[in-house]
Coordinates of C-alpha atoms in Angstrom, one line a residue:
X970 CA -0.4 70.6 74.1
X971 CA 3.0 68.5 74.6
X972 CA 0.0 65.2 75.8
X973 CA -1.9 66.1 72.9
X974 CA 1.1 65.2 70.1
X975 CA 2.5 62.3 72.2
X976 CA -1.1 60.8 71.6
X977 CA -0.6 61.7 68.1
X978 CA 2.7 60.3 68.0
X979 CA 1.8 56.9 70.1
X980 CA -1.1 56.3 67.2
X981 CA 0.9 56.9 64.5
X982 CA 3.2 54.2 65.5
X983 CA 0.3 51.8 66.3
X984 CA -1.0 52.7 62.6
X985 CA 2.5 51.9 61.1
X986 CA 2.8 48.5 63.1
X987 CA -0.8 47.1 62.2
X988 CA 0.3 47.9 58.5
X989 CA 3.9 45.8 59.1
X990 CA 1.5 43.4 60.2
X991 CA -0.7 42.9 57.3
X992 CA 1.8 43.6 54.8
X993 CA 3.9 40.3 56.4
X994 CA 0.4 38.5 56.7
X995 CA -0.2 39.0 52.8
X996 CA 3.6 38.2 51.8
X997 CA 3.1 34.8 53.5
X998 CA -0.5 34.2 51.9
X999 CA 0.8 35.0 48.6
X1000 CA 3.9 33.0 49.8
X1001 CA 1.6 29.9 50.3
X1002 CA -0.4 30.5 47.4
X1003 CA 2.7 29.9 45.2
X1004 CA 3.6 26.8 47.3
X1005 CA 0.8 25.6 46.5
X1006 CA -0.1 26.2 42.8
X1007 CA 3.5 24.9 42.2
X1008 CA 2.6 21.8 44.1
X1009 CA -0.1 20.9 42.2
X1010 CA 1.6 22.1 38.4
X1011 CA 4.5 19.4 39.2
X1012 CA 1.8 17.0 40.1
X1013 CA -0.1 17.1 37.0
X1014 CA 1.4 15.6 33.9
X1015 CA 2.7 17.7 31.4
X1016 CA 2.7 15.1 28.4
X1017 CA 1.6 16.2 24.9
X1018 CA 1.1 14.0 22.2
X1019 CA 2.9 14.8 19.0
X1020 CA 1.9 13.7 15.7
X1021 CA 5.5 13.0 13.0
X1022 CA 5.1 13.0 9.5
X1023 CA 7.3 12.7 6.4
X1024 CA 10.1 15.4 6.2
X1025 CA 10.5 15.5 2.3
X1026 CA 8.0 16.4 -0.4
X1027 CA 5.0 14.0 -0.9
X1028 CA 4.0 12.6 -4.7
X1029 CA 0.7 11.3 -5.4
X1030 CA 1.1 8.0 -5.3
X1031 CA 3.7 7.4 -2.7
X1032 CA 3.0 5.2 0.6
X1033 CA 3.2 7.9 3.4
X1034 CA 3.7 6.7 7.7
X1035 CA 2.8 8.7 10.3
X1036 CA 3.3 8.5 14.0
X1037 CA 2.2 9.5 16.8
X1038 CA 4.4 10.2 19.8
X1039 CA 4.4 11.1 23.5
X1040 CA 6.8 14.0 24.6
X1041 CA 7.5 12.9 28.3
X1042 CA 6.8 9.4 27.3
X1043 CA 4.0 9.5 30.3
X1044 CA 0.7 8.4 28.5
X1045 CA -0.5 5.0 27.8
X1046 CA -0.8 4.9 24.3
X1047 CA -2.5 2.1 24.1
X1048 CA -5.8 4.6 24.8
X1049 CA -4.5 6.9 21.9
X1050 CA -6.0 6.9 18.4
X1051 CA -5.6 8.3 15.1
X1052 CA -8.1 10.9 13.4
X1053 CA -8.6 12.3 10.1
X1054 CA -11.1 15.8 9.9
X1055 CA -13.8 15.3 6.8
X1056 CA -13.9 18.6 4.9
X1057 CA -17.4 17.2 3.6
X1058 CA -18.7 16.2 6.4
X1059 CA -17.2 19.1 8.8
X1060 CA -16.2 16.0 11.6
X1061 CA -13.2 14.4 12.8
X1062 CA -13.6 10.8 11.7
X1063 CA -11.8 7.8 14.0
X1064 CA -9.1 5.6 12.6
X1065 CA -9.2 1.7 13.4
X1066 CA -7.4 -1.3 12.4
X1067 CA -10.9 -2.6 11.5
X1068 CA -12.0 0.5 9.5
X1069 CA -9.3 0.0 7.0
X1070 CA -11.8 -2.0 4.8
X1071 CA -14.3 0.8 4.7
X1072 CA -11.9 3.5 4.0
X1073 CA -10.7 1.3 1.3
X1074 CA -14.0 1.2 -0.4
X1075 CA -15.6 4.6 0.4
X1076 CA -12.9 6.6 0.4
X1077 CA -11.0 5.1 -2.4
X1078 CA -7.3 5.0 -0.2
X1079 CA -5.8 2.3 2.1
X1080 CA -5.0 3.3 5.6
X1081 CA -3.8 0.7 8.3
X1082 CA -3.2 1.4 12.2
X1083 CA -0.6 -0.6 14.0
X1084 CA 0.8 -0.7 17.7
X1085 CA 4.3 -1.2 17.8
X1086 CA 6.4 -1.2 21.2
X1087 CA 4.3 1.7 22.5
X1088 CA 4.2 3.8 19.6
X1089 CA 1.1 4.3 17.6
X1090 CA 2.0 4.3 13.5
X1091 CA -0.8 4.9 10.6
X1092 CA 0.4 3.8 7.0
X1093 CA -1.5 5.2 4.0
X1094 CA -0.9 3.3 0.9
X1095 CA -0.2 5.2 -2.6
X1096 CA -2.0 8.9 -0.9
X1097 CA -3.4 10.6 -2.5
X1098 CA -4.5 14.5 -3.3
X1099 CA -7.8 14.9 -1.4
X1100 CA -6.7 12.1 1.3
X1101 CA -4.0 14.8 2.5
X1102 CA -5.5 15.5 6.0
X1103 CA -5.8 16.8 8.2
X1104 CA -4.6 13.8 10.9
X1105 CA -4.5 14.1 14.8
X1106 CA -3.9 11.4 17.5
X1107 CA -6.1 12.0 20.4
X1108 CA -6.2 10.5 23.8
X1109 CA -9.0 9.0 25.5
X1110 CA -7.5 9.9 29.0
X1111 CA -9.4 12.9 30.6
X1112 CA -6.4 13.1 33.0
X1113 CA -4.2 14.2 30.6
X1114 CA -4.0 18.2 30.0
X1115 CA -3.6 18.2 26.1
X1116 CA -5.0 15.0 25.4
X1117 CA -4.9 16.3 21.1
X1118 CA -2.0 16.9 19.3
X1119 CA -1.7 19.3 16.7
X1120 CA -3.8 18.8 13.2
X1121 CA -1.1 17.3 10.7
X1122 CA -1.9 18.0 6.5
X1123 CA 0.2 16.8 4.6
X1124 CA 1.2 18.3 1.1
X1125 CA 0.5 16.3 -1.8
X1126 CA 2.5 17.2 -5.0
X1127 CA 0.7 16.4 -8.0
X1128 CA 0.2 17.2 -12.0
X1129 CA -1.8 15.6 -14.3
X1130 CA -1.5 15.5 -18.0
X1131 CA -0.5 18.1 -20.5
X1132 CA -2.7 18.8 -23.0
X1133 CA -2.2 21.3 -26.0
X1134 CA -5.4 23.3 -28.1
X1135 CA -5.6 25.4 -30.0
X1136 CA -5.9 29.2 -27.9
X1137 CA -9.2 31.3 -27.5
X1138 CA -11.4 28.4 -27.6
X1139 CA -14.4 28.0 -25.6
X1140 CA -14.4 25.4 -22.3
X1141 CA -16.4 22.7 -24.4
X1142 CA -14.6 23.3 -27.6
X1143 CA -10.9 23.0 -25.4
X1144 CA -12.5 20.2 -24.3
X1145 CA -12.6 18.0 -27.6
X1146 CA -10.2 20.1 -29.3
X1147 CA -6.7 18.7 -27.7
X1148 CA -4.3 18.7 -30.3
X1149 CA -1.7 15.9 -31.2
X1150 CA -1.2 16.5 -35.2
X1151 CA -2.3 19.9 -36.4
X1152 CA -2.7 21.0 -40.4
X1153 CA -2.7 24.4 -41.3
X1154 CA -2.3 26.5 -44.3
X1155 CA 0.2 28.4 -45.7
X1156 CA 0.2 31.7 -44.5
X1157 CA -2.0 30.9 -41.5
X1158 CA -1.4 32.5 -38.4
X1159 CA -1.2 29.2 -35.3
X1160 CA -1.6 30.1 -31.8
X1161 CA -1.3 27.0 -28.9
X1162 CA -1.8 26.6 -25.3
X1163 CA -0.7 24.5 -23.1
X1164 CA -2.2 23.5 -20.0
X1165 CA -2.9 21.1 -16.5
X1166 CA -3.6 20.9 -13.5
X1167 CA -1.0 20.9 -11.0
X1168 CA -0.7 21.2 -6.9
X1169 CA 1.3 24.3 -8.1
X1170 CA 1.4 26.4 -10.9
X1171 CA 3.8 25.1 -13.1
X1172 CA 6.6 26.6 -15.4
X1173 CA 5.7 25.8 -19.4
X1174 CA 8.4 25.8 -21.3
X1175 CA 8.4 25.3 -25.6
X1176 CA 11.0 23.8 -27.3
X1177 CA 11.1 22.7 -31.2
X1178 CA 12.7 19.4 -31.9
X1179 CA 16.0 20.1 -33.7
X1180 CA 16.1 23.2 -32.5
X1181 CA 18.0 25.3 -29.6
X1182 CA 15.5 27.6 -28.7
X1183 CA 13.4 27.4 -25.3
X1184 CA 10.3 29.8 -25.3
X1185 CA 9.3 30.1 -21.4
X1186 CA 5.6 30.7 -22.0
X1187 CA 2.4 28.1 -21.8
X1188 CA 1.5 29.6 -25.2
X1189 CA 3.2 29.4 -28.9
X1190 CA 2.8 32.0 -31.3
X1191 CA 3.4 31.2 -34.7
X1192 CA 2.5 34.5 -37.5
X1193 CA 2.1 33.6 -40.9
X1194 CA 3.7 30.0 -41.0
X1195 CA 6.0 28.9 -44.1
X1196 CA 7.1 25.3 -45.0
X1197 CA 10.5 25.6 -42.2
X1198 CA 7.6 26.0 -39.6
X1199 CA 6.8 22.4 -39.8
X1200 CA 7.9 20.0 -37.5
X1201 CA 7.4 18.5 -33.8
X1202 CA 6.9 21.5 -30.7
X1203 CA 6.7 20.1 -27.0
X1204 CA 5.7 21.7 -24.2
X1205 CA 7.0 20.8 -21.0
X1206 CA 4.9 21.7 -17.6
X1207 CA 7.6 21.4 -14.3
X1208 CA 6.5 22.3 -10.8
X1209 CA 8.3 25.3 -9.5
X1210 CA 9.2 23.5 -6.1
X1211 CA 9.3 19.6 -7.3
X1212 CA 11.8 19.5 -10.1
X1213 CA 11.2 15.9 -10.8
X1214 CA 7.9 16.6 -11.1
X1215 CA 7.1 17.5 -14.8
X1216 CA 4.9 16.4 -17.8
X1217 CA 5.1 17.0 -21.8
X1218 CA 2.8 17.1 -25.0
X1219 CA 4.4 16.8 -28.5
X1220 CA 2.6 18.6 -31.2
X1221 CA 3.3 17.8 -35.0
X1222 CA 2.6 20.8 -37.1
X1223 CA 2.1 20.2 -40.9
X1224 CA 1.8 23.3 -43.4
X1225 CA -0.6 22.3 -46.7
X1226 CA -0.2 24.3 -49.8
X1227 CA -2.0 28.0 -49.6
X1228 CA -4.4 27.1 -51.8
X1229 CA -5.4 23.8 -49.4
X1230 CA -9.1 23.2 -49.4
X1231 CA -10.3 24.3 -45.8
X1232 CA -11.5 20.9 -44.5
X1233 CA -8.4 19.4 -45.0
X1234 CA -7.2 21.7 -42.3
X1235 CA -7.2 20.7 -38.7
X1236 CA -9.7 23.4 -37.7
X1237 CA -11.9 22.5 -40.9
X1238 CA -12.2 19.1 -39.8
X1239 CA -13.1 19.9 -36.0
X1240 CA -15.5 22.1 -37.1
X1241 CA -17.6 19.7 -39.4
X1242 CA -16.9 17.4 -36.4
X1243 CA -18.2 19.8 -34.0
X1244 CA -21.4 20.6 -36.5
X1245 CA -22.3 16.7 -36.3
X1246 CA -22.1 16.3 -32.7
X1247 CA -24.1 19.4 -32.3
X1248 CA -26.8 18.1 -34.7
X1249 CA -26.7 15.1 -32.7
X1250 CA -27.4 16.8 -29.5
X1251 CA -30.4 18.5 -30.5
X1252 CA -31.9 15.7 -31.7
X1253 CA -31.3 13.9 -28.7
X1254 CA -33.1 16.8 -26.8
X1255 CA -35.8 16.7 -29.2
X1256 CA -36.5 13.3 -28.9
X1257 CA -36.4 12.9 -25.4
X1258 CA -38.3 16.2 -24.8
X1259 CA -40.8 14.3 -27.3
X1260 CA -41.2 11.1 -25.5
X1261 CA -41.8 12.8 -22.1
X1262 CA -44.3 15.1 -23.6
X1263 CA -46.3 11.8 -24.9
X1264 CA -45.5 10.1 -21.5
X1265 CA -47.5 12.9 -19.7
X1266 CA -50.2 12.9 -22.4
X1267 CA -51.1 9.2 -21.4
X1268 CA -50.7 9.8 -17.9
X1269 CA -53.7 12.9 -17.6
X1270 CA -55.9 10.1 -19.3
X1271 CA -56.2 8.1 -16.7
X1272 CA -57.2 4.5 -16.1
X1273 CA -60.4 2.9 -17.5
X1274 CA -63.3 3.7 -15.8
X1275 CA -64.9 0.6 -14.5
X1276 CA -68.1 1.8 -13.7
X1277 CA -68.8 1.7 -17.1
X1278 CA -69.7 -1.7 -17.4
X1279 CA -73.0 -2.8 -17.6
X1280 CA -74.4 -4.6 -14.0
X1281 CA -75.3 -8.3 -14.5
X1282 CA -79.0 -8.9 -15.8
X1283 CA -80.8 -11.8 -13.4
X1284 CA -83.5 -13.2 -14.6
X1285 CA -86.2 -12.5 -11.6
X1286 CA -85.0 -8.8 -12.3
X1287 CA -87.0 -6.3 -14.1
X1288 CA -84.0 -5.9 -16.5
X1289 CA -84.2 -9.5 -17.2
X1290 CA -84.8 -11.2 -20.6
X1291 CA -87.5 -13.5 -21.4
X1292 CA -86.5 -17.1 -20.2
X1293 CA -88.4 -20.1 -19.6
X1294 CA -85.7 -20.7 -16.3
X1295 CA -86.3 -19.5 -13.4
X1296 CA -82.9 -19.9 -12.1
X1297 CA -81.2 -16.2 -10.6
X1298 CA -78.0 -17.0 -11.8
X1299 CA -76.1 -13.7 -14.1
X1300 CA -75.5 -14.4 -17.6
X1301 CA -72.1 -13.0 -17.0

């Protein structure tokens, strides 16, 4: 039995060794492997292109410069353009020196590319809202392992301009009703809004002139008005983020006797206004609906029918007339 467990003893060893051996043979593969992928990591460039915009808020209206930068200052830049993505058009439209003309004229903004001692700059003249991006730069080097930079939008911070009607109209009645002086009866109950259109929502804020009383709302309630009433309101829109940023609309409020005929009030007059122009929009519709009506009745009568003319009469025919010719020539 003693030869029996020295043979198992001699294999044992042998099995131990040819594992030593292929655990050392796989340390130095995996040794070369990471050599090697290190080799070729440090060989291939690493540059990124960056895309630099303005650090402060953006108005409408402002001239805004971008640039475009490499980050290990390895690319040739002079193969590196400037991009803007079309929302409309889902597509990332190129940016050339010799485009600027046709983004002037379809696009209604300036833009204008220029190379200066390696850096690539793009300058967009008085920007506005829906010219806010996105932008990339892009290489045209296939070499390079991020040959885009990151999309660039830049926020535009705008507000248009207040307007003040009366509150719980209709959109089309809003529409024409913006007030500027308002008449109202004694007694009357007033209610205003104000309102725009902003980038943000803006903070409305009423204020009375000769007064020291702010009301923060976008609305102005005023129940059962007396003559102390009267007088000029404004209502100032400001953006929450953008303090400079702000519009007003000055309202002139004058209270008529109680027993005021109710056309001489503002709302009286808007509504006779608002008859006539309805009146007029009917007959419009009529009118056209009554001219292409008599359009389409001439149409289904179709041309003159030719072929109702008589044929010419020769006089060798058997239609012919008596004649003392004998010439064939028609009489028509």
């Amino acid at each position: 039995m003693n030869w029996v467990a020295e043979e198992v003893k001699q294999r044992n060893k042998e099995t131990s060794f040819s594992q030593t051996q292929k655990s050392r043979s796989f340390k130095m593969r995996s040794y070369i492997f990471i050599t090697l992928l290190a080799f070729t990591f440090l060989q291939t460039s690493t540059a990124s292109l960056e895309i630099k915009g303005p650090s402060e808020p953006i108005l409408e209206g402002q001239d805004v410069t971008l640039e475009c930068v490499d980050t290990e200052s390895e690319l040739n830049m002079s193969t590196v353009h400037f991009e803007r993505f079309s929302k409309y058009m889902n597509r990332w439209y190129r940016l050339e020196p010799d485009q600027a003309y046709f983004y002037r004229r379809c696009f209604l903004y300036d833009v204008d590319v220029r190379r200066e001692e390696g850096r690539l700059l793009l300058f967009i003249a008085s920007i506005q809202s829906w010219s806010e991006g996105p932008y990339r730069c892009i290489s045209e080097d296939s070499s390079v392992a991020d040959n885009s930079s990151q999309p660039l939008t830049i926020p535009i911070h705008y507000m248009r301009e207040v307007a003040v009607h009366r509150a719980g109209l209709g959109y089309l009645q809003r529409y024409f009703n913006s007030v500027q002086d308002l008449k109202v009866r004694l007694g009357d109950d007033v209610e205003l809004e104000c309102s725009t259109s902003a980038s943000e929502a803006p903070e409305y804020v009423w204020a009375k002139e000769g007064e020291d009383w702010l009301l923060p709302s976008n609305k102005l309630k005023l129940k059962k008005v007396n003559e102390q009433d009267g007088g000029r309101y404004t209502c100032s829109a400001q953006s929450p983020t953008v303090r400079s940023l702000m519009k007003k609309r000055t309202v002139s409020i004058t209270v008529l006797p109680e027993d005021a005929a109710w056309y001489e009030t503002t709302t009286g007059r808007f509504g006779m206004l608002f008859g006539v122009g309805l009146v007029l929009l009917v007959a419009v519709i009529s009118l056209t609906t009554y001219l292409c009506h008599r359009a389409k009745q001439s149409k289904s009568k179709g041309p003159i029918d030719d072929r109702s003319q008589k044929k010419p009469i020769y006089r060798a025919s058997v239609e012919s007339l008596p004649s003392t010719t004998s010439d064939k020539q028609p009489l028509v």
